[in-house]
Amino acid sequence: MTMDATRQRFLMCRPTYFAVDYAINPWMDPTAPVDADLAIRQWERLRQTYVDLGHEVELIDPVAGLPDMVFAANGGTVIDGKAMAVQFRDPQRADEAPAYRAWFEAAGFEMHDPKHVNEGEGDVLLAGDHLLAGTGFRTAHASHAQLQEVFGYPVITMQLVDPRFYHLDTALTVLDERTVAYLPEAFSPGSRAVLRRLFPDAIHATMADAEVLGLNAVSDGRHVVLPAQATDLAAKLRDRGYETIGIDLSELRKAGGGPKCCTLRLRQGKAVK
Ligand code: ARG
């Protein structure tokens, strides 16, 4: 089987003001120490990895006082040249939304504003011709209908049930147009059945992999960048022919984020690509 890498365009935000000052998910403990300089070095390594793979990395300026802004996946959903801005569940992250929105607008994307809580690509993943949309913790179910109207892809609701896997991108990763990897226990029985129906050949991750945020991975169809600690998942991926690149993001994990959370995919219109 030949695996083709597709050149990606990503948006990232340097963790200049990264900290764990509040707790809005079970990973965050504001009393535990965080090495902010190490966080920046680990993030820099991730950025360089993308550049070395030939991907294009755009940067948005970090804003002081917004410690979670490094998690660019939550800044929007960008497909076919259209960008849907976000509305955060938690007030601590609310001011990130206009900053990302302004970036998309300046970059020339067709803008759409959210009518309900929607945390962007953290909960909205394009898998082939389906948009998988998470709900249960952050993104409101009501926003799934808007996603379908804006982007014109069939939206499949994924019900998340484990608070540690509060965003869809902590429980499922899209590997290519046809393949995903996921943690079955993170989904409701009905959502599991839907995943089995849509992706009979999916890779099932173990709880041990998910607990190091192993599913918070970024694939270009050939190379999969994932947390270095997710060794079982990496072995399964290599068995399927993917090349795995382990990255240590231990400091950002203290906020509940991994490689995918730091990475927003910018998808141009098909013609422009
Ligand atoms: N501390 C952030 C939050 O709880 C982490 C966001 C992680 N992003 C993601 N796409 N899963 O909102």
PDB file of C-alpha atoms and ligand atoms in Angstrom:
ATOM      1  CA  MET A   1       0.000   0.000   0.000  1.00  0.00           C
ATOM      2  CA  THR A   2       1.362   3.430  -0.875  1.00  0.00           C
ATOM      3  CA  MET A   3       0.643   6.206   1.561  1.00  0.00           C
ATOM      4  CA  ASP A   4       0.719   9.698   0.149  1.00  0.00           C
ATOM      5  CA  ALA A   5       1.482  12.689   2.309  1.00  0.00           C
ATOM      6  CA  THR A   6      -0.577  15.788   1.561  1.00  0.00           C
ATOM      7  CA  ARG A   7       1.092  19.130   2.160  1.00  0.00           C
ATOM      8  CA  GLN A   8      -0.754  20.891   4.959  1.00  0.00           C
ATOM      9  CA  ARG A   9      -1.253  24.505   5.942  1.00  0.00           C
ATOM     10  CA  PHE A  10      -1.487  24.950   9.686  1.00  0.00           C
ATOM     11  CA  LEU A  11      -2.140  27.805  12.095  1.00  0.00           C
ATOM     12  CA  MET A  12      -0.272  27.764  15.414  1.00  0.00           C
ATOM     13  CA  CYS A  13       0.151  30.126  18.379  1.00  0.00           C
ATOM     14  CA  ARG A  14       3.395  30.322  20.371  1.00  0.00           C
ATOM     15  CA  PRO A  15       2.765  29.566  24.073  1.00  0.00           C
ATOM     16  CA  THR A  16       4.394  32.831  25.180  1.00  0.00           C
ATOM     17  CA  TYR A  17       1.774  33.374  27.903  1.00  0.00           C
ATOM     18  CA  PHE A  18       1.094  29.697  28.644  1.00  0.00           C
ATOM     19  CA  ALA A  19       0.120  28.818  32.223  1.00  0.00           C
ATOM     20  CA  VAL A  20      -2.385  26.687  34.094  1.00  0.00           C
ATOM     21  CA  ASP A  21      -4.227  29.401  36.037  1.00  0.00           C
ATOM     22  CA  TYR A  22      -7.712  27.863  36.102  1.00  0.00           C
ATOM     23  CA  ALA A  23      -9.248  24.416  35.694  1.00  0.00           C
ATOM     24  CA  ILE A  24     -11.814  23.857  32.930  1.00  0.00           C
ATOM     25  CA  ASN A  25     -10.991  20.192  32.300  1.00  0.00           C
ATOM     26  CA  PRO A  26      -9.814  17.348  34.572  1.00  0.00           C
ATOM     27  CA  TRP A  27      -6.188  17.612  33.375  1.00  0.00           C
ATOM     28  CA  MET A  28      -5.725  21.129  34.739  1.00  0.00           C
ATOM     29  CA  ASP A  29      -4.408  21.612  38.272  1.00  0.00           C
ATOM     30  CA  PRO A  30      -3.554  25.279  38.944  1.00  0.00           C
ATOM     31  CA  THR A  31      -1.541  24.263  42.041  1.00  0.00           C
ATOM     32  CA  ALA A  32       0.866  22.001  40.086  1.00  0.00           C
ATOM     33  CA  PRO A  33       4.084  23.541  38.706  1.00  0.00           C
ATOM     34  CA  VAL A  34       4.397  24.249  34.983  1.00  0.00           C
ATOM     35  CA  ASP A  35       7.716  24.934  33.263  1.00  0.00           C
ATOM     36  CA  ALA A  36       6.745  27.712  30.876  1.00  0.00           C
ATOM     37  CA  ASP A  37      10.127  27.807  29.114  1.00  0.00           C
ATOM     38  CA  LEU A  38      10.026  24.060  28.537  1.00  0.00           C
ATOM     39  CA  ALA A  39       6.498  24.442  27.140  1.00  0.00           C
ATOM     40  CA  ILE A  40       7.837  26.911  24.574  1.00  0.00           C
ATOM     41  CA  ARG A  41      10.741  24.620  23.624  1.00  0.00           C
ATOM     42  CA  GLN A  42       8.437  21.620  23.237  1.00  0.00           C
ATOM     43  CA  TRP A  43       6.027  23.645  21.118  1.00  0.00           C
ATOM     44  CA  GLU A  44       8.917  24.971  18.999  1.00  0.00           C
ATOM     45  CA  ARG A  45       9.950  21.380  18.338  1.00  0.00           C
ATOM     46  CA  LEU A  46       6.426  20.578  17.139  1.00  0.00           C
ATOM     47  CA  ARG A  47       6.443  23.578  14.799  1.00  0.00           C
ATOM     48  CA  GLN A  48       9.862  22.601  13.427  1.00  0.00           C
ATOM     49  CA  THR A  49       8.653  19.024  12.880  1.00  0.00           C
ATOM     50  CA  TYR A  50       5.873  20.309  10.621  1.00  0.00           C
ATOM     51  CA  VAL A  51       8.282  22.533   8.722  1.00  0.00           C
ATOM     52  CA  ASP A  52      10.690  19.613   8.250  1.00  0.00           C
ATOM     53  CA  LEU A  53       7.808  17.528   6.862  1.00  0.00           C
ATOM     54  CA  GLY A  54       7.249  20.249   4.268  1.00  0.00           C
ATOM     55  CA  HIS A  55       4.101  21.751   5.757  1.00  0.00           C
ATOM     56  CA  GLU A  56       3.351  25.456   5.876  1.00  0.00           C
ATOM     57  CA  VAL A  57       2.924  26.900   9.383  1.00  0.00           C
ATOM     58  CA  GLU A  58       1.192  30.247   9.860  1.00  0.00           C
ATOM     59  CA  LEU A  59       1.458  31.981  13.228  1.00  0.00           C
ATOM     60  CA  ILE A  60      -1.084  34.060  15.118  1.00  0.00           C
ATOM     61  CA  ASP A  61       0.223  36.507  17.735  1.00  0.00           C
ATOM     62  CA  PRO A  62      -0.329  35.277  21.293  1.00  0.00           C
ATOM     63  CA  VAL A  63      -2.297  37.593  23.582  1.00  0.00           C
ATOM     64  CA  ALA A  64      -1.208  38.255  27.183  1.00  0.00           C
ATOM     65  CA  GLY A  65      -3.711  36.968  29.714  1.00  0.00           C
ATOM     66  CA  LEU A  66      -4.954  34.144  27.452  1.00  0.00           C
ATOM     67  CA  PRO A  67      -2.902  31.149  28.647  1.00  0.00           C
ATOM     68  CA  ASP A  68      -4.823  28.571  26.556  1.00  0.00           C
ATOM     69  CA  MET A  69      -4.460  30.466  23.278  1.00  0.00           C
ATOM     70  CA  VAL A  70      -1.688  28.037  22.280  1.00  0.00           C
ATOM     71  CA  PHE A  71      -4.490  25.544  21.544  1.00  0.00           C
ATOM     72  CA  ALA A  72      -5.128  26.871  18.047  1.00  0.00           C
ATOM     73  CA  ALA A  73      -7.406  23.962  17.122  1.00  0.00           C
ATOM     74  CA  ASN A  74     -10.034  25.689  19.242  1.00  0.00           C
ATOM     75  CA  GLY A  75      -9.721  28.914  17.249  1.00  0.00           C
ATOM     76  CA  GLY A  76     -12.079  27.907  14.451  1.00  0.00           C
ATOM     77  CA  THR A  77     -13.046  25.397  11.789  1.00  0.00           C
ATOM     78  CA  VAL A  78     -11.623  26.075   8.333  1.00  0.00           C
ATOM     79  CA  ILE A  79     -12.798  24.025   5.347  1.00  0.00           C
ATOM     80  CA  ASP A  80     -12.898  24.853   1.628  1.00  0.00           C
ATOM     81  CA  GLY A  81     -11.871  28.459   2.208  1.00  0.00           C
ATOM     82  CA  LYS A  82     -14.661  29.084   4.742  1.00  0.00           C
ATOM     83  CA  ALA A  83     -13.891  29.808   8.382  1.00  0.00           C
ATOM     84  CA  MET A  84     -16.381  29.386  11.187  1.00  0.00           C
ATOM     85  CA  ALA A  85     -15.371  31.361  14.264  1.00  0.00           C
ATOM     86  CA  VAL A  86     -15.811  29.926  17.743  1.00  0.00           C
ATOM     87  CA  GLN A  87     -17.774  30.540  20.907  1.00  0.00           C
ATOM     88  CA  PHE A  88     -16.143  29.077  24.017  1.00  0.00           C
ATOM     89  CA  ARG A  89     -18.099  27.412  26.805  1.00  0.00           C
ATOM     90  CA  ASP A  90     -15.881  28.957  29.484  1.00  0.00           C
ATOM     91  CA  PRO A  91     -15.465  32.711  30.083  1.00  0.00           C
ATOM     92  CA  GLN A  92     -11.704  32.221  30.681  1.00  0.00           C
ATOM     93  CA  ARG A  93     -11.227  31.499  26.967  1.00  0.00           C
ATOM     94  CA  ALA A  94     -13.865  33.853  25.531  1.00  0.00           C
ATOM     95  CA  ASP A  95     -11.421  36.554  24.401  1.00  0.00           C
ATOM     96  CA  GLU A  96      -9.520  34.107  22.197  1.00  0.00           C
ATOM     97  CA  ALA A  97     -12.486  33.938  19.813  1.00  0.00           C
ATOM     98  CA  PRO A  98     -12.259  37.505  18.408  1.00  0.00           C
ATOM     99  CA  ALA A  99      -8.455  37.242  18.128  1.00  0.00           C
ATOM    100  CA  TYR A 100      -8.723  34.134  15.944  1.00  0.00           C
ATOM    101  CA  ARG A 101     -11.668  35.585  14.039  1.00  0.00           C
ATOM    102  CA  ALA A 102      -9.630  38.671  13.144  1.00  0.00           C
ATOM    103  CA  TRP A 103      -6.796  36.449  11.892  1.00  0.00           C
ATOM    104  CA  PHE A 104      -9.125  34.444   9.595  1.00  0.00           C
ATOM    105  CA  GLU A 105     -10.666  37.619   8.251  1.00  0.00           C
ATOM    106  CA  ALA A 106      -7.270  39.179   7.508  1.00  0.00           C
ATOM    107  CA  ALA A 107      -6.181  35.926   5.835  1.00  0.00           C
ATOM    108  CA  GLY A 108      -9.116  36.216   3.435  1.00  0.00           C
ATOM    109  CA  PHE A 109     -11.390  33.388   4.555  1.00  0.00           C
ATOM    110  CA  GLU A 110     -15.159  33.641   4.111  1.00  0.00           C
ATOM    111  CA  MET A 111     -16.339  34.220   7.710  1.00  0.00           C
ATOM    112  CA  HIS A 112     -19.234  32.611   9.526  1.00  0.00           C
ATOM    113  CA  ASP A 113     -20.117  33.391  13.131  1.00  0.00           C
ATOM    114  CA  PRO A 114     -21.234  30.709  15.575  1.00  0.00           C
ATOM    115  CA  LYS A 115     -24.749  30.796  16.995  1.00  0.00           C
ATOM    116  CA  HIS A 116     -24.007  28.344  19.812  1.00  0.00           C
ATOM    117  CA  VAL A 117     -21.036  27.107  21.829  1.00  0.00           C
ATOM    118  CA  ASN A 118     -18.564  25.713  19.312  1.00  0.00           C
ATOM    119  CA  GLU A 119     -14.891  25.035  20.109  1.00  0.00           C
ATOM    120  CA  GLY A 120     -13.681  24.636  16.558  1.00  0.00           C
ATOM    121  CA  GLU A 121     -11.512  21.808  15.369  1.00  0.00           C
ATOM    122  CA  GLY A 122     -11.227  20.555  18.926  1.00  0.00           C
ATOM    123  CA  ASP A 123     -14.705  19.108  18.336  1.00  0.00           C
ATOM    124  CA  VAL A 124     -15.085  19.226  14.545  1.00  0.00           C
ATOM    125  CA  LEU A 125     -13.034  16.824  12.442  1.00  0.00           C
ATOM    126  CA  LEU A 126     -13.342  16.292   8.701  1.00  0.00           C
ATOM    127  CA  ALA A 127     -13.023  12.593   7.892  1.00  0.00           C
ATOM    128  CA  GLY A 128     -13.328  12.021   4.162  1.00  0.00           C
ATOM    129  CA  ASP A 129     -16.748  13.412   3.239  1.00  0.00           C
ATOM    130  CA  HIS A 130     -18.142  13.444   6.758  1.00  0.00           C
ATOM    131  CA  LEU A 131     -17.796  16.071   9.430  1.00  0.00           C
ATOM    132  CA  LEU A 132     -17.540  14.345  12.784  1.00  0.00           C
ATOM    133  CA  ALA A 133     -18.765  16.710  15.486  1.00  0.00           C
ATOM    134  CA  GLY A 134     -18.319  16.099  19.199  1.00  0.00           C
ATOM    135  CA  THR A 135     -20.699  17.154  21.944  1.00  0.00           C
ATOM    136  CA  GLY A 136     -21.275  16.354  25.604  1.00  0.00           C
ATOM    137  CA  PHE A 137     -18.759  18.661  27.229  1.00  0.00           C
ATOM    138  CA  ARG A 138     -17.955  21.697  25.085  1.00  0.00           C
ATOM    139  CA  THR A 139     -19.479  22.166  21.626  1.00  0.00           C
ATOM    140  CA  ALA A 140     -23.282  22.388  21.823  1.00  0.00           C
ATOM    141  CA  HIS A 141     -25.311  19.866  19.882  1.00  0.00           C
ATOM    142  CA  ALA A 142     -27.267  22.779  18.370  1.00  0.00           C
ATOM    143  CA  SER A 143     -24.109  23.993  16.614  1.00  0.00           C
ATOM    144  CA  HIS A 144     -23.865  20.764  14.608  1.00  0.00           C
ATOM    145  CA  ALA A 145     -26.784  21.845  12.417  1.00  0.00           C
ATOM    146  CA  GLN A 146     -25.042  25.153  11.742  1.00  0.00           C
ATOM    147  CA  LEU A 147     -21.834  23.353  10.774  1.00  0.00           C
ATOM    148  CA  GLN A 148     -23.770  21.372   8.189  1.00  0.00           C
ATOM    149  CA  GLU A 149     -25.382  24.530   6.768  1.00  0.00           C
ATOM    150  CA  VAL A 150     -22.086  26.425   6.600  1.00  0.00           C
ATOM    151  CA  PHE A 151     -19.825  23.728   5.198  1.00  0.00           C
ATOM    152  CA  GLY A 152     -22.252  21.475   3.321  1.00  0.00           C
ATOM    153  CA  TYR A 153     -20.838  18.200   4.606  1.00  0.00           C
ATOM    154  CA  PRO A 154     -23.024  15.661   6.379  1.00  0.00           C
ATOM    155  CA  VAL A 155     -22.443  16.174  10.081  1.00  0.00           C
ATOM    156  CA  ILE A 156     -22.293  13.109  12.289  1.00  0.00           C
ATOM    157  CA  THR A 157     -22.855  13.786  15.985  1.00  0.00           C
ATOM    158  CA  MET A 158     -20.405  12.056  18.314  1.00  0.00           C
ATOM    159  CA  GLN A 159     -21.518  11.866  21.929  1.00  0.00           C
ATOM    160  CA  LEU A 160     -18.535  12.088  24.296  1.00  0.00           C
ATOM    161  CA  VAL A 161     -18.995  10.476  27.723  1.00  0.00           C
ATOM    162  CA  ASP A 162     -15.662  10.652  29.606  1.00  0.00           C
ATOM    163  CA  PRO A 163     -14.748  14.098  31.031  1.00  0.00           C
ATOM    164  CA  ARG A 164     -11.034  13.446  30.467  1.00  0.00           C
ATOM    165  CA  PHE A 165     -11.762  13.235  26.741  1.00  0.00           C
ATOM    166  CA  TYR A 166     -13.791  16.421  26.639  1.00  0.00           C
ATOM    167  CA  HIS A 167     -12.995  17.424  23.047  1.00  0.00           C
ATOM    168  CA  LEU A 168     -13.454  15.060  20.111  1.00  0.00           C
ATOM    169  CA  ASP A 169      -9.774  15.477  19.182  1.00  0.00           C
ATOM    170  CA  THR A 170      -8.735  13.898  22.499  1.00  0.00           C
ATOM    171  CA  ALA A 171     -10.705  10.716  21.679  1.00  0.00           C
ATOM    172  CA  LEU A 172     -10.393  10.342  17.909  1.00  0.00           C
ATOM    173  CA  THR A 173      -7.829  11.131  15.259  1.00  0.00           C
ATOM    174  CA  VAL A 174      -8.330  11.254  11.499  1.00  0.00           C
ATOM    175  CA  LEU A 175      -5.478   9.450   9.740  1.00  0.00           C
ATOM    176  CA  ASP A 176      -6.569   9.836   6.122  1.00  0.00           C
ATOM    177  CA  GLU A 177      -9.758  10.059   4.033  1.00  0.00           C
ATOM    178  CA  ARG A 178     -10.850   6.579   5.075  1.00  0.00           C
ATOM    179  CA  THR A 179      -9.182   5.767   8.374  1.00  0.00           C
ATOM    180  CA  VAL A 180      -9.515   6.962  11.936  1.00  0.00           C
ATOM    181  CA  ALA A 181      -8.178   5.832  15.295  1.00  0.00           C
ATOM    182  CA  TYR A 182     -10.271   6.243  18.436  1.00  0.00           C
ATOM    183  CA  LEU A 183     -10.894   5.227  22.022  1.00  0.00           C
ATOM    184  CA  PRO A 184     -14.238   3.345  22.019  1.00  0.00           C
ATOM    185  CA  GLU A 185     -14.822   3.967  25.754  1.00  0.00           C
ATOM    186  CA  ALA A 186     -14.864   7.731  25.169  1.00  0.00           C
ATOM    187  CA  PHE A 187     -18.117   7.484  23.164  1.00  0.00           C
ATOM    188  CA  SER A 188     -21.741   6.630  23.917  1.00  0.00           C
ATOM    189  CA  PRO A 189     -22.950   3.194  22.726  1.00  0.00           C
ATOM    190  CA  GLY A 190     -24.794   4.757  19.779  1.00  0.00           C
ATOM    191  CA  SER A 191     -21.777   6.788  18.687  1.00  0.00           C
ATOM    192  CA  ARG A 192     -19.601   3.674  18.926  1.00  0.00           C
ATOM    193  CA  ALA A 193     -22.017   1.848  16.645  1.00  0.00           C
ATOM    194  CA  VAL A 194     -21.884   4.735  14.155  1.00  0.00           C
ATOM    195  CA  LEU A 195     -18.068   4.688  14.216  1.00  0.00           C
ATOM    196  CA  ARG A 196     -18.032   0.919  13.578  1.00  0.00           C
ATOM    197  CA  ARG A 197     -20.416   1.403  10.649  1.00  0.00           C
ATOM    198  CA  LEU A 198     -18.488   4.300   9.073  1.00  0.00           C
ATOM    199  CA  PHE A 199     -14.974   3.049   9.817  1.00  0.00           C
ATOM    200  CA  PRO A 200     -14.945  -0.770  10.017  1.00  0.00           C
ATOM    201  CA  ASP A 201     -11.154  -0.762   9.674  1.00  0.00           C
ATOM    202  CA  ALA A 202     -10.494   1.843  12.346  1.00  0.00           C
ATOM    203  CA  ILE A 203      -7.660   1.477  14.812  1.00  0.00           C
ATOM    204  CA  HIS A 204      -8.885   1.087  18.392  1.00  0.00           C
ATOM    205  CA  ALA A 205      -6.624   2.837  20.871  1.00  0.00           C
ATOM    206  CA  THR A 206      -6.117   1.622  24.420  1.00  0.00           C
ATOM    207  CA  MET A 207      -6.926   3.621  27.536  1.00  0.00           C
ATOM    208  CA  ALA A 208      -3.176   3.831  28.217  1.00  0.00           C
ATOM    209  CA  ASP A 209      -2.653   5.586  24.871  1.00  0.00           C
ATOM    210  CA  ALA A 210      -5.595   7.919  25.405  1.00  0.00           C
ATOM    211  CA  GLU A 211      -4.412   8.808  28.908  1.00  0.00           C
ATOM    212  CA  VAL A 212      -1.234  10.337  27.473  1.00  0.00           C
ATOM    213  CA  LEU A 213      -3.414  12.151  24.895  1.00  0.00           C
ATOM    214  CA  GLY A 214      -2.077   9.800  22.209  1.00  0.00           C
ATOM    215  CA  LEU A 215      -5.147  10.353  20.043  1.00  0.00           C
ATOM    216  CA  ASN A 216      -4.423  14.062  19.920  1.00  0.00           C
ATOM    217  CA  ALA A 217      -2.381  13.417  16.791  1.00  0.00           C
ATOM    218  CA  VAL A 218      -1.859  15.118  13.438  1.00  0.00           C
ATOM    219  CA  SER A 219      -1.664  13.075  10.243  1.00  0.00           C
ATOM    220  CA  ASP A 220      -0.816  14.179   6.715  1.00  0.00           C
ATOM    221  CA  GLY A 221      -1.915  10.820   5.347  1.00  0.00           C
ATOM    222  CA  ARG A 222       1.514   9.290   5.743  1.00  0.00           C
ATOM    223  CA  HIS A 223       3.288  10.818   8.738  1.00  0.00           C
ATOM    224  CA  VAL A 224       1.524  10.863  12.092  1.00  0.00           C
ATOM    225  CA  VAL A 225       2.800  13.307  14.719  1.00  0.00           C
ATOM    226  CA  LEU A 226       1.665  12.101  18.142  1.00  0.00           C
ATOM    227  CA  PRO A 227       2.670  12.291  21.813  1.00  0.00           C
ATOM    228  CA  ALA A 228       5.908  10.333  22.321  1.00  0.00           C
ATOM    229  CA  GLN A 229       4.380   8.497  25.304  1.00  0.00           C
ATOM    230  CA  ALA A 230       1.698   6.823  23.144  1.00  0.00           C
ATOM    231  CA  THR A 231       3.890   3.865  22.249  1.00  0.00           C
ATOM    232  CA  ASP A 232       1.176   1.195  21.687  1.00  0.00           C
ATOM    233  CA  LEU A 233      -0.721   3.445  19.326  1.00  0.00           C
ATOM    234  CA  ALA A 234       2.484   4.315  17.467  1.00  0.00           C
ATOM    235  CA  ALA A 235       3.198   0.591  16.972  1.00  0.00           C
ATOM    236  CA  LYS A 236      -0.330  -0.014  15.622  1.00  0.00           C
ATOM    237  CA  LEU A 237       0.057   2.915  13.240  1.00  0.00           C
ATOM    238  CA  ARG A 238       3.377   1.607  11.945  1.00  0.00           C
ATOM    239  CA  ASP A 239       1.754  -1.812  11.373  1.00  0.00           C
ATOM    240  CA  ARG A 240      -0.704  -0.035   9.070  1.00  0.00           C
ATOM    241  CA  GLY A 241       2.124   1.626   7.135  1.00  0.00           C
ATOM    242  CA  TYR A 242       2.167   5.089   8.724  1.00  0.00           C
ATOM    243  CA  GLU A 243       5.409   6.752   9.765  1.00  0.00           C
ATOM    244  CA  THR A 244       5.139   7.940  13.352  1.00  0.00           C
ATOM    245  CA  ILE A 245       6.895  10.923  14.900  1.00  0.00           C
ATOM    246  CA  GLY A 246       6.725  11.114  18.688  1.00  0.00           C
ATOM    247  CA  ILE A 247       6.740  14.570  20.285  1.00  0.00           C
ATOM    248  CA  ASP A 248       7.002  15.309  23.993  1.00  0.00           C
ATOM    249  CA  LEU A 249       4.476  17.985  24.981  1.00  0.00           C
ATOM    250  CA  SER A 250       4.474  17.147  28.703  1.00  0.00           C
ATOM    251  CA  GLU A 251       3.982  20.771  29.805  1.00  0.00           C
ATOM    252  CA  LEU A 252       1.048  21.493  27.498  1.00  0.00           C
ATOM    253  CA  ARG A 253      -0.556  18.231  28.598  1.00  0.00           C
ATOM    254  CA  LYS A 254      -0.919  19.821  32.039  1.00  0.00           C
ATOM    255  CA  ALA A 255      -3.567  22.011  30.400  1.00  0.00           C
ATOM    256  CA  GLY A 256      -5.162  18.996  28.694  1.00  0.00           C
ATOM    257  CA  GLY A 257      -3.622  19.569  25.272  1.00  0.00           C
ATOM    258  CA  GLY A 258      -1.404  17.701  22.821  1.00  0.00           C
ATOM    259  CA  PRO A 259      -0.075  18.152  19.269  1.00  0.00           C
ATOM    260  CA  LYS A 260      -3.483  18.363  17.582  1.00  0.00           C
ATOM    261  CA  CYS A 261      -4.772  20.932  20.058  1.00  0.00           C
ATOM    262  CA  CYS A 262      -1.844  23.173  19.083  1.00  0.00           C
ATOM    263  CA  THR A 263      -2.575  22.804  15.376  1.00  0.00           C
ATOM    264  CA  LEU A 264      -5.462  24.192  13.328  1.00  0.00           C
ATOM    265  CA  ARG A 265      -5.775  22.931   9.800  1.00  0.00           C
ATOM    266  CA  LEU A 266      -6.389  25.668   7.202  1.00  0.00           C
ATOM    267  CA  ARG A 267      -8.179  24.118   4.251  1.00  0.00           C
ATOM    268  CA  GLN A 268      -8.427  26.267   1.174  1.00  0.00           C
ATOM    269  CA  GLY A 269     -11.172  25.958  -1.362  1.00  0.00           C
ATOM    270  CA  LYS A 270     -10.530  22.912  -3.529  1.00  0.00           C
ATOM    271  CA  ALA A 271      -9.805  25.071  -6.600  1.00  0.00           C
ATOM    272  CA  VAL A 272      -7.243  27.234  -4.817  1.00  0.00           C
ATOM    273  CA  LYS A 273      -5.299  24.304  -3.369  1.00  0.00           C
TER     274      LYS A 273
HETATM  275  N1  ARG B   1      -7.065  23.991  28.544  1.00  0.00           N
HETATM  276  C1  ARG B   1      -7.724  23.929  27.272  1.00  0.00           C
HETATM  277  C2  ARG B   1      -9.223  23.758  27.471  1.00  0.00           C
HETATM  278  O1  ARG B   1      -9.607  23.070  28.368  1.00  0.00           O
HETATM  279  C3  ARG B   1      -7.177  22.802  26.455  1.00  0.00           C
HETATM  280  C4  ARG B   1      -7.714  22.775  25.056  1.00  0.00           C
HETATM  281  C5  ARG B   1      -7.224  21.616  24.263  1.00  0.00           C
HETATM  282  N2  ARG B   1      -7.610  21.719  22.919  1.00  0.00           N
HETATM  283  C6  ARG B   1      -8.108  20.720  22.170  1.00  0.00           C
HETATM  284  N3  ARG B   1      -8.308  20.935  20.915  1.00  0.00           N
HETATM  285  N4  ARG B   1      -8.440  19.579  22.698  1.00  0.00           N
HETATM  286  O2  ARG B   1     -10.032  24.330  26.763  1.00  0.00           O
END
